[in-house]
XYZ file of C-alpha atoms in Angstrom:
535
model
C -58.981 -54.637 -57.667
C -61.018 -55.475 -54.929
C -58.602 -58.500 -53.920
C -55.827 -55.957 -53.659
C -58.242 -53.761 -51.772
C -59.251 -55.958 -49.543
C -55.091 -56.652 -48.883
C -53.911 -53.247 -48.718
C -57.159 -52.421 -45.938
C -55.997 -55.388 -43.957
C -52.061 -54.411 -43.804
C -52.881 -50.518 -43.187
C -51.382 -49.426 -46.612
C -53.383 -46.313 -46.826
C -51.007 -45.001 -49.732
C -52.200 -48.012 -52.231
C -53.947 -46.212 -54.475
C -57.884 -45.500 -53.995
C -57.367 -46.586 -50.768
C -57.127 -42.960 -48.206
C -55.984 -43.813 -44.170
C -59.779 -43.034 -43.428
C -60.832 -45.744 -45.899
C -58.087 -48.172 -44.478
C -59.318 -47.698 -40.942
C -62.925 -46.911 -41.904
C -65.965 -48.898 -40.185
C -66.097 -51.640 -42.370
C -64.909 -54.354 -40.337
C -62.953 -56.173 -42.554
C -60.091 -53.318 -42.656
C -59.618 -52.552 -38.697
C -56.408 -52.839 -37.602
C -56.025 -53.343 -34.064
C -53.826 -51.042 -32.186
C -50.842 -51.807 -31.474
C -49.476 -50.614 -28.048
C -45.362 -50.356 -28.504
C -44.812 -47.757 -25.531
C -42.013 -49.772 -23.363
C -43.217 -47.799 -20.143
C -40.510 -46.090 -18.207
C -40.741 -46.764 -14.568
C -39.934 -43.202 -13.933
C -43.156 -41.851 -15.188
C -45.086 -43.336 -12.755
C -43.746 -40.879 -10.354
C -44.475 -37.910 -12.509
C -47.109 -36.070 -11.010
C -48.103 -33.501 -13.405
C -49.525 -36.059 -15.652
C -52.494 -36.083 -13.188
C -52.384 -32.635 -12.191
C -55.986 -30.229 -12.755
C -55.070 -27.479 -14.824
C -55.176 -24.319 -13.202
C -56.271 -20.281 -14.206
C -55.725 -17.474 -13.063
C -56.548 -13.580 -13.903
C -53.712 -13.118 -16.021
C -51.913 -9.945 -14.446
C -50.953 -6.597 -16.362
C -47.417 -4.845 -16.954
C -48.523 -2.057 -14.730
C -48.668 -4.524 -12.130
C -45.248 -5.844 -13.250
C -43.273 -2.731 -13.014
C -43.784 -2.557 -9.714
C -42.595 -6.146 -8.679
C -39.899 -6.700 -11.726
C -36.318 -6.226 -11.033
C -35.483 -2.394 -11.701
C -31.892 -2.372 -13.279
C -30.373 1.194 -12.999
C -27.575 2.353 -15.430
C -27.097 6.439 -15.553
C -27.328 8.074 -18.627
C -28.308 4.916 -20.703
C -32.285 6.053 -20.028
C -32.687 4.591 -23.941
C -31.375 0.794 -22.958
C -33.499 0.857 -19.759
C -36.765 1.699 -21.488
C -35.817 -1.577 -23.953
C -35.217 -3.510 -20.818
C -38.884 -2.329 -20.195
C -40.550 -2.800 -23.023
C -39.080 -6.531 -23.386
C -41.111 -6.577 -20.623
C -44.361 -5.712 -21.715
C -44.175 -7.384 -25.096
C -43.156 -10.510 -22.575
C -46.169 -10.451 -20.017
C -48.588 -9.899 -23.688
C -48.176 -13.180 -23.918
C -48.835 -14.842 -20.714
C -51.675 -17.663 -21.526
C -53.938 -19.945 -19.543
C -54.419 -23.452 -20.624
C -57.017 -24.037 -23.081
C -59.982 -26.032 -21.717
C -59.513 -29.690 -22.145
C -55.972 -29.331 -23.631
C -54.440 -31.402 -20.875
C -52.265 -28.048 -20.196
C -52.186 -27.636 -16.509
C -49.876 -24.127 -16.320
C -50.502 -20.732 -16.879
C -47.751 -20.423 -19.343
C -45.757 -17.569 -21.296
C -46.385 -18.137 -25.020
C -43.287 -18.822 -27.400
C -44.615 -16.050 -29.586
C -44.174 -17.799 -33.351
C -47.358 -19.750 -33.812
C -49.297 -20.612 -30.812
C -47.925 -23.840 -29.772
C -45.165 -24.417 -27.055
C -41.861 -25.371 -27.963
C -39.348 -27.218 -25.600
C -36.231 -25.499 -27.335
C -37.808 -21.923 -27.334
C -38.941 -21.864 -23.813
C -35.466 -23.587 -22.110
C -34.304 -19.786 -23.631
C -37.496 -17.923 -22.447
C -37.425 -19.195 -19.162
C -33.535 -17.872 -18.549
C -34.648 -14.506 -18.378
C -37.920 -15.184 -17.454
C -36.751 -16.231 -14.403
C -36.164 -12.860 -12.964
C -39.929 -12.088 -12.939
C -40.794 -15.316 -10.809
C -42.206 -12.671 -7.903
C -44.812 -11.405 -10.441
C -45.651 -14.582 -12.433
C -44.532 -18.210 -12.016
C -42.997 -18.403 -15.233
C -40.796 -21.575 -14.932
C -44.429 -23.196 -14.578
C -44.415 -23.406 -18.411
C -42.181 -26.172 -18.550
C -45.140 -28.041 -16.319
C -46.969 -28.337 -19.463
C -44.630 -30.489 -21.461
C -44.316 -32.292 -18.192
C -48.046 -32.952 -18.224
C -47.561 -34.112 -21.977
C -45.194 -36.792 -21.272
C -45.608 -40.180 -22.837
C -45.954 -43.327 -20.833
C -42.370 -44.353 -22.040
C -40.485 -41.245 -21.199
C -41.030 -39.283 -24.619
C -41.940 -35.577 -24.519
C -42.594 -33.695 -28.327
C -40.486 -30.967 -28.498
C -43.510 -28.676 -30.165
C -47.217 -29.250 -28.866
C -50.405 -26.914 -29.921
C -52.398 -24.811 -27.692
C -55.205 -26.930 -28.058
C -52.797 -29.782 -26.081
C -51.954 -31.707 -29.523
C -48.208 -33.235 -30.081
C -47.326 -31.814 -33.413
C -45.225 -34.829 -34.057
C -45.246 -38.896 -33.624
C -42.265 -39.823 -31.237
C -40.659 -41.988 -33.518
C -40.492 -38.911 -36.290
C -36.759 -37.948 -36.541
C -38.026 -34.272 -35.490
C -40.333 -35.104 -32.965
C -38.164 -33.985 -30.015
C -35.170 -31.925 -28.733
C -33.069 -30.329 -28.166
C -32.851 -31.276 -24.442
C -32.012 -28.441 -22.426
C -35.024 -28.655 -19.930
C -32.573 -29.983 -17.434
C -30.562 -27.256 -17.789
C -33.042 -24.188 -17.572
C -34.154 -26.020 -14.280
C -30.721 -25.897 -12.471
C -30.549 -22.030 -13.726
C -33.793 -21.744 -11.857
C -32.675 -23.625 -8.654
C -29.446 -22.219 -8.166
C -31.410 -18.997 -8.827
C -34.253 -19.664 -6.232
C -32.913 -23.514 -4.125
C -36.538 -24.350 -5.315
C -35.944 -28.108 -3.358
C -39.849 -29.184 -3.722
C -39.384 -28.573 -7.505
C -36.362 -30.040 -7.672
C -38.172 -33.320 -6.294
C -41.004 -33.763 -9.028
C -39.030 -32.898 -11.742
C -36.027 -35.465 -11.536
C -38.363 -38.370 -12.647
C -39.679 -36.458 -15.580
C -36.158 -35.435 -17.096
C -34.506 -38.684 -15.982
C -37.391 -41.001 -18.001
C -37.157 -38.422 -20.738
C -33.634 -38.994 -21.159
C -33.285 -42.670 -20.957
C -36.401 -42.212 -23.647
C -33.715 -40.828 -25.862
C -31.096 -42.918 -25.072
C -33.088 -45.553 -26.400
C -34.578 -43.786 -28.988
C -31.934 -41.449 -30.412
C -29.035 -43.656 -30.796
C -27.163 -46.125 -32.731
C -24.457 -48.106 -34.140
C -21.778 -46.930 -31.300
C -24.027 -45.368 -28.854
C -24.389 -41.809 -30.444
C -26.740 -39.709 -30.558
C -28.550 -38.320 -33.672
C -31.111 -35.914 -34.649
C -32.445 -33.798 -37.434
C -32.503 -30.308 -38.746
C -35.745 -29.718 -36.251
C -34.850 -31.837 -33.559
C -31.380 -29.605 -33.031
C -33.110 -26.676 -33.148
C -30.933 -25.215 -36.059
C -33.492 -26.109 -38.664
C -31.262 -25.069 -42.202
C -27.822 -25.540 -41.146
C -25.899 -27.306 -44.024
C -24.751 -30.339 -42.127
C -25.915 -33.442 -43.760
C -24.909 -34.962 -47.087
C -26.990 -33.513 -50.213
C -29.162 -36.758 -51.003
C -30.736 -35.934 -47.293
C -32.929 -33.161 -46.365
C -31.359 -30.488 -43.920
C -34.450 -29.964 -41.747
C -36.172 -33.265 -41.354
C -33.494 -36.236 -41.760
C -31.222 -37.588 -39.751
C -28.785 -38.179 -42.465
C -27.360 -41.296 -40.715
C -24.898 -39.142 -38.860
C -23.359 -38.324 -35.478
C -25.303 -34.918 -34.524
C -22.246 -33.347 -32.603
C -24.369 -30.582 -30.573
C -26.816 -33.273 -29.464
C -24.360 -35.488 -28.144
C -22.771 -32.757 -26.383
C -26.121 -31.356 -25.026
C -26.842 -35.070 -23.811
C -23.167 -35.292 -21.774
C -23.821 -31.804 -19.889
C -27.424 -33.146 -19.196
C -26.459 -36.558 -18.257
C -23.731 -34.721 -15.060
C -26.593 -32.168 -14.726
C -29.027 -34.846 -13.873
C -26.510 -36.529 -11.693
C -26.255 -33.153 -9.711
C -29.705 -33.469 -9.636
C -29.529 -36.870 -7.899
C -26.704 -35.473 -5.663
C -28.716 -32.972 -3.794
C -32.140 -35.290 -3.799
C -29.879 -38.434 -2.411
C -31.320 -40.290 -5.695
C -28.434 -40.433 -7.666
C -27.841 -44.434 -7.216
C -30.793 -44.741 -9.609
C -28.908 -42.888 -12.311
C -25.484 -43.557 -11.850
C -25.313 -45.420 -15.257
C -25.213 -41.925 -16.252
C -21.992 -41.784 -15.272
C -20.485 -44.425 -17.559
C -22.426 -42.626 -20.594
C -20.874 -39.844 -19.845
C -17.488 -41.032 -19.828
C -18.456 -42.631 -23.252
C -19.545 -39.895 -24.696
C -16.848 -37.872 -23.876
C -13.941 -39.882 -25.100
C -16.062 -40.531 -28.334
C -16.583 -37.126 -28.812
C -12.640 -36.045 -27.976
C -11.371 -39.107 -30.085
C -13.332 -38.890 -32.813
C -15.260 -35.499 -34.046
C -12.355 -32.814 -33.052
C -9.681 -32.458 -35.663
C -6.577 -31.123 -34.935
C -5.695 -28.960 -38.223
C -8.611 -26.338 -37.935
C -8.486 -27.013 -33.840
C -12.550 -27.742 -34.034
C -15.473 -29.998 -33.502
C -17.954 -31.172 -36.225
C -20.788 -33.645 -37.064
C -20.024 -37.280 -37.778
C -21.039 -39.031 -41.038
C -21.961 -42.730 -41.206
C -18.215 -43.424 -43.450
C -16.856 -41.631 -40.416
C -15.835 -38.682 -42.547
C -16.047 -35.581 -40.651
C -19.117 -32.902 -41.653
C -16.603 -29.944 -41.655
C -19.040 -27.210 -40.939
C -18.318 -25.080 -38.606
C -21.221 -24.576 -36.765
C -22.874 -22.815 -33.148
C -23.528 -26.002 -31.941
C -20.006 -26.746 -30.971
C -19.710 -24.517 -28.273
C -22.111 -26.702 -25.922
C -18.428 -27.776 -25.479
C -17.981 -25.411 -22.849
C -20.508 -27.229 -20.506
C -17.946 -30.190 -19.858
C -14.378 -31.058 -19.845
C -14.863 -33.295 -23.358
C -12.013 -30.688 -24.627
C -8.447 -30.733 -23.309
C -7.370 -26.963 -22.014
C -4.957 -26.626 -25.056
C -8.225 -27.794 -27.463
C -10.538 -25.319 -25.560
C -8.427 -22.659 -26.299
C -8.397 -23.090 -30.055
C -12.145 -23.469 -30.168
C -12.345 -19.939 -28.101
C -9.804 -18.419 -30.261
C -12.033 -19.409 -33.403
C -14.629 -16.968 -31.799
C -12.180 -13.876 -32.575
C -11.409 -15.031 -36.285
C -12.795 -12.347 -38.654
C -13.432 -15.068 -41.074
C -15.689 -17.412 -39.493
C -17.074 -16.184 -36.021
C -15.934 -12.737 -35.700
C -18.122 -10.561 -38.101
C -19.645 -6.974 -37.537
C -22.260 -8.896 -35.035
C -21.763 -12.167 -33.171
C -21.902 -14.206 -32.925
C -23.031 -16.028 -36.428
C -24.637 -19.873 -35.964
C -22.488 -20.808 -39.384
C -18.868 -19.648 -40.135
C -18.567 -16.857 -42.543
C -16.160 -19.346 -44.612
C -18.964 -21.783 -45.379
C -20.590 -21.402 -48.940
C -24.033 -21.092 -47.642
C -23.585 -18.216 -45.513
C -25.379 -15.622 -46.025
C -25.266 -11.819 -44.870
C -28.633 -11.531 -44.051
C -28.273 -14.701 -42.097
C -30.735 -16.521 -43.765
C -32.332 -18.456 -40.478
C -29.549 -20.859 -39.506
C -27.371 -20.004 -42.007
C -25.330 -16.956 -40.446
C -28.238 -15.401 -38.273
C -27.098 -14.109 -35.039
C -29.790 -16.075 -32.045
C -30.443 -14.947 -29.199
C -30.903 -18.480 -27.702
C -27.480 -19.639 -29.100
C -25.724 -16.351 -28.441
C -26.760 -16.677 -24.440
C -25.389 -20.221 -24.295
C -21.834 -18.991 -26.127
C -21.559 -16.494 -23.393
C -22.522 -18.136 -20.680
C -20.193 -21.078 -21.821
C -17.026 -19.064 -22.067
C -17.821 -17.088 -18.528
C -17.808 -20.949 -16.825
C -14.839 -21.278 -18.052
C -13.376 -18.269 -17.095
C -13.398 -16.576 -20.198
C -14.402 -13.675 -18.783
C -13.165 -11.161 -22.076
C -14.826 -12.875 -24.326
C -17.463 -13.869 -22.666
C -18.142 -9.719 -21.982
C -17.134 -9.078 -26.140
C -19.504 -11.341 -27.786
C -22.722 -9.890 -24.963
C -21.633 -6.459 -25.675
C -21.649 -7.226 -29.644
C -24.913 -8.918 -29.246
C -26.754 -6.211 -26.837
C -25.522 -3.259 -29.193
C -27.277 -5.152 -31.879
C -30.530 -5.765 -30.687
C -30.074 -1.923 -29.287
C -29.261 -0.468 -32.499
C -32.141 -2.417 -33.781
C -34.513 -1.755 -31.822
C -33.787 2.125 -31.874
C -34.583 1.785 -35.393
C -37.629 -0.352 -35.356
C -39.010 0.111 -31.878
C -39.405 -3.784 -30.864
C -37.456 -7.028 -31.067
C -36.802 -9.466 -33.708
C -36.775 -13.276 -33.991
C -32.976 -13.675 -35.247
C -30.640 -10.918 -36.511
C -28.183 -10.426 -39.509
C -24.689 -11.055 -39.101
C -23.182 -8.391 -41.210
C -25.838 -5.720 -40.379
C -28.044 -4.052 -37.568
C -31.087 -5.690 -38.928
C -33.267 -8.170 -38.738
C -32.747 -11.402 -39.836
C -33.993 -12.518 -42.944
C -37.996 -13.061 -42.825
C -37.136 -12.810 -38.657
C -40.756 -12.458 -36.781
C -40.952 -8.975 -34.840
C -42.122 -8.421 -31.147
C -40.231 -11.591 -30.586
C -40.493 -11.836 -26.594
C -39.613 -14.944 -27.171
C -35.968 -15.797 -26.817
C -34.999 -12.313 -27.759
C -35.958 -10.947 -24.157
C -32.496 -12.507 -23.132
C -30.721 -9.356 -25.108
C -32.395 -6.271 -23.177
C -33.171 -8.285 -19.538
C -30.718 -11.396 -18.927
C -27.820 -9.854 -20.941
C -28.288 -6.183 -19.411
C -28.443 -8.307 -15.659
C -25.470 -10.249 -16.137
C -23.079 -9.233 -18.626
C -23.809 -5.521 -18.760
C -24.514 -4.496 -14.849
C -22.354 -8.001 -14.358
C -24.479 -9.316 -11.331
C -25.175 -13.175 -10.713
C -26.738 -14.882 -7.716
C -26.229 -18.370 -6.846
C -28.710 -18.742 -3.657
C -27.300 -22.618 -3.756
C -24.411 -21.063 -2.358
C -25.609 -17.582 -0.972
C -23.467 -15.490 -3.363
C -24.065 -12.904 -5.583
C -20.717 -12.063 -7.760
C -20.738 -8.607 -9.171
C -18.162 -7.699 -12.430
C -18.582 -4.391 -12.171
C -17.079 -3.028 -15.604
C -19.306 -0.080 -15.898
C -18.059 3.425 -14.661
C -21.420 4.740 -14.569
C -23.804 4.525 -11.568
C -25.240 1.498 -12.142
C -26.959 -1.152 -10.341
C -30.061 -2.976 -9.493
C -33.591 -2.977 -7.257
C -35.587 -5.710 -6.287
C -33.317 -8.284 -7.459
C -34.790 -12.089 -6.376
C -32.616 -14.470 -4.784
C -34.031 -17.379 -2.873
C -37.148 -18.133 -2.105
C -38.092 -14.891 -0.286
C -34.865 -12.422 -0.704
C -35.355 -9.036 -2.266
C -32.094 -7.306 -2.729
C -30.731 -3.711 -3.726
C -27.128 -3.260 -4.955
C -25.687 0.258 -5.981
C -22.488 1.628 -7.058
C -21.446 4.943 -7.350
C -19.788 6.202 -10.478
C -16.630 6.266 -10.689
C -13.560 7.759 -13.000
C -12.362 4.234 -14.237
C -13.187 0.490 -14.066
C -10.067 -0.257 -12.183
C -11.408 2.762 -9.398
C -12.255 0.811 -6.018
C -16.390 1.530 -6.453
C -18.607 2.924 -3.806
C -21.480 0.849 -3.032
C -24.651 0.423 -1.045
C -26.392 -3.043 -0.140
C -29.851 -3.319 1.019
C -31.438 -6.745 1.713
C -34.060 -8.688 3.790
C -31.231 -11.401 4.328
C -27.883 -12.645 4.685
C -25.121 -13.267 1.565
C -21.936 -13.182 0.468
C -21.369 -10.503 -1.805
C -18.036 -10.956 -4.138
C -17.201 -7.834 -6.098
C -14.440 -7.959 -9.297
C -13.708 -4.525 -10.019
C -9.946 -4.202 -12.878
C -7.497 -6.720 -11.719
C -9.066 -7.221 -7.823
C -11.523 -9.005 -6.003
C -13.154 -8.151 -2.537
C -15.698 -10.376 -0.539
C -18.441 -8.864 1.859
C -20.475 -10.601 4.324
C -24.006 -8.848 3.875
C -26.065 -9.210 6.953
C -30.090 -8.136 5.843
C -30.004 -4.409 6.509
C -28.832 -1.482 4.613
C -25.180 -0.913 4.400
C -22.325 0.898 2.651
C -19.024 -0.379 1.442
């Protein structure tokens, strides 16, 4: 016994019996290990600054203070939806945090509101609707704190405690994903032409995505993942000897693959406007590879859709969420595109009483209560579907699935006074075992949805537009909207007697933008000067 002691101390085999990790690395000399150091360090990372940044605190402001600076959406006769908008809101600023003493957090932060750590999947979503309070509270600063967490080799964990802690080893098929940081920080430039922030964070996301390009690969140049690392913990994807949540299931993760293409030309628009994209223009050709592996080899043509990749080469064949990332790239032919859209309006898989479901009604493990990842309608997931199909000029459906989604969380909320986690597909309810006061994701519903799909307004300062869809008959509008780095701007229309009525509206702003209104079947551009003015 003691021989095999002695062996099991000196290899590290803390699960020999009678031998615990503590005993194998205990003080008696004989069974130290020395560390070893495998971090292949990622030149990047050197220039990432927040890794030496000193945390900062502040007085953590109030909601009374926030009403007065927060955008002030105005919809007549819907006094019910606005006070939602509102109360997202306050539920939202609850859970603005400082960083913990010594936790290596450098941010004030808005919480994720499940457990008390961070999560890199959970705030991307936050941080889209967030985004619209940056006058009151820097709120895009949370992502700072993963970017002081990141590892010497590019790695960043996906969750991370309060206390500063990564709650998984990088080499942990769940320790990381999905990655969609890149994304939430073009929303926010376009949003704001934030140029100084655009400059510190291109090393961080570039080394963090060659870290998973070396990491989260294989046999062809795929990517894979896990049940955690996707985001989309229970989805019935892999093969039944693996575990749903936490194995990789030696597959071809479709959704991370197609999240890593729409990064991979989002980072090289990055590089484009900081004159850096030489040192990422392999990019390119893994884009290009990932498309055609992607259009060649996971769409199939009977049911016109996209799926998961086994290691035979078999196709997964459920029909999941995840697919529509598709919409952030051209990996899909027009004709293919279509058929994917068109699946959205099947009342069999996608179209159900509330949409839009994260797994097709057809599958055997949907479930009406939606069962986490199993059928339940996300608010994370939901935002990207829409957003997808209004990029690609989907503008119908785009408008169906947000209003589905808002009169959900509405109808909900009238009934329970506060928001939920996830949502049931067949029902306005909750989601099976969903957390409540979930601001959280769920403040996309009642403020980013209301903003954009609802009221239909959407700046791009990158460009000095603002388009407004104006599909609502009531007066409607919005005050102290935030565009650029110091533009505050009204926009009002009157009511009118139909949505194909030429509207009535007044413009007040500090500066100058192009204002594009859609109103039925027409289109009519203004040249705003700052001032107050009528068209």
């Amino acid at each position: 016994m003691k021989k095999r002691t002695m062996i099991a101390g000196l290899l590290g085999l803390a699960m020999w019996p009678g031998i615990s990790h503590a005993q194998s690395c205990g003080n008696d000399s004989i069974y130290k290990i020395p560390y070893k150091d495998t971090y292949v360090k990622q030149a990047l990372v050197a220039e990432n600054e927040f890794r030496v940044q000193q945390p900062k605190y502040v007085t953590l402001p109030t909601f009374a203070e926030a009403k007065q600076i927060l955008p002030n959406p105005i919809w007549a006769g819907h006094e019910e939806e606005i006070n939602m908008y509102w109360r997202a809101w306050e539920i939202g600023v609850g859970n603005l945090r400082n960083p913990q003493p010594g936790s290596g957090f450098i941010m004030p932060y808005i919480d994720t509101a499940y457990n008390g750590n961070i999560f890199m999947w959970d705030s991307s979503f936050i941080l889209m609707f967030a985004r619209y309070g940056a006058r009151f509270f820097p709120f895009q600063n949370t992502l700072d704190n993963f970017y002081a967490k990141q590892h010497p080799d590019g790695f960043i964990c996906r969750e991370i405690k309060a206390d500063g802690a990564d709650c998984f080893e990088r080499y942990d098929p769940v320790s990381t994903g999905p990655n969609l940081i890149p994304w939430c920080e073009m929303v926010y430039f376009h949003q704001f032409g934030d140029m100084e922030r655009l400059h510190k964070i291109f090393p961080v996301l570039c080394s963090y995505y060659k870290w998973l390009k070396l990491n989260r690969t294989w046999r062809n140049g795929m990517y894979w993942s896990s049940g955690w690392g996707t985001g989309m913990d229970n989805m019935p994807r892999v093969p039944s000897e693996y575990s749903m949540i936490f194995s990789h299931g030696h597959m071809i993760w479709l959704d991370t693959n197609l999240q890593q293409l729409f990064i991979a030309n989002l980072l090289l628009e990055m590089g484009f406007y900081l004159e850096r994209w030489q040192e990422i223009e392999e990019l390119e050709d893994e884009a290009e590879m990932l498309k055609k592996y992607i259009r060649e080899n996971l769409w199939d043509e009977e049911t016109g859709f996209l799926y998961d990749q086994y290691a035979d080469g078999s196709l997964c064949k459920t029909k999941g969420i995840g697919a529509y990332w598709a919409l952030y790239s051209d990996v899909l032919n027009e004709e293919q595109t279509n058929r994917m859209v068109k699946e959205l309006d099947n009342e069999a898989t996608f179209n159900r009483p509330f949409r839009v479901p994260s797994l097709s009604a057809d599958n055997p493990r949907y479930k009406a209560n939606g069962r986490y990842w199993q059928g339940g309608v996300w608010p994370g997931t939901n935002y990207m579907v829409m957003n997808g199909l209004k990029q690609k000029g989907y503008d119908k459906q785009a408008r169906e699935v947000a209003l589905s989604h808002y009169d959900q969380v509405f109808q909900v909320f009238k009934k329970t006074g506060t928001f939920w986690e996830y949502y049931a597909p067949e029902s306005a309810e909750p989601g099976f075992m969903a957390r409540k006061d979930f601001i959280g994701w769920t403040g996309l519903a009642p403020i980013a949805e209301l903003i954009e799909f609802i009221i239909g307004i959407r700046g791009d300062y990158t460009n000095k537009k603002i388009v407004w869809d104006m599909n609502l008959t009531e007066a409607n509008g919005i005050e102290r909207y935030p565009f650029g780095p110091e533009g505050m701007i009204s926009l009002k229309a009157n009511a009118r007697r139909s949505a194909s009525d030429k509207p009535k509206i007044e413009v007040e702003s500090n500066m100058d933008f192009q204002l594009v209104v859609r109103y039925g079947d027409k289109e009519e551009t203004f040249q705003v000067v700052a001032g107050k003015h009528n068209f």
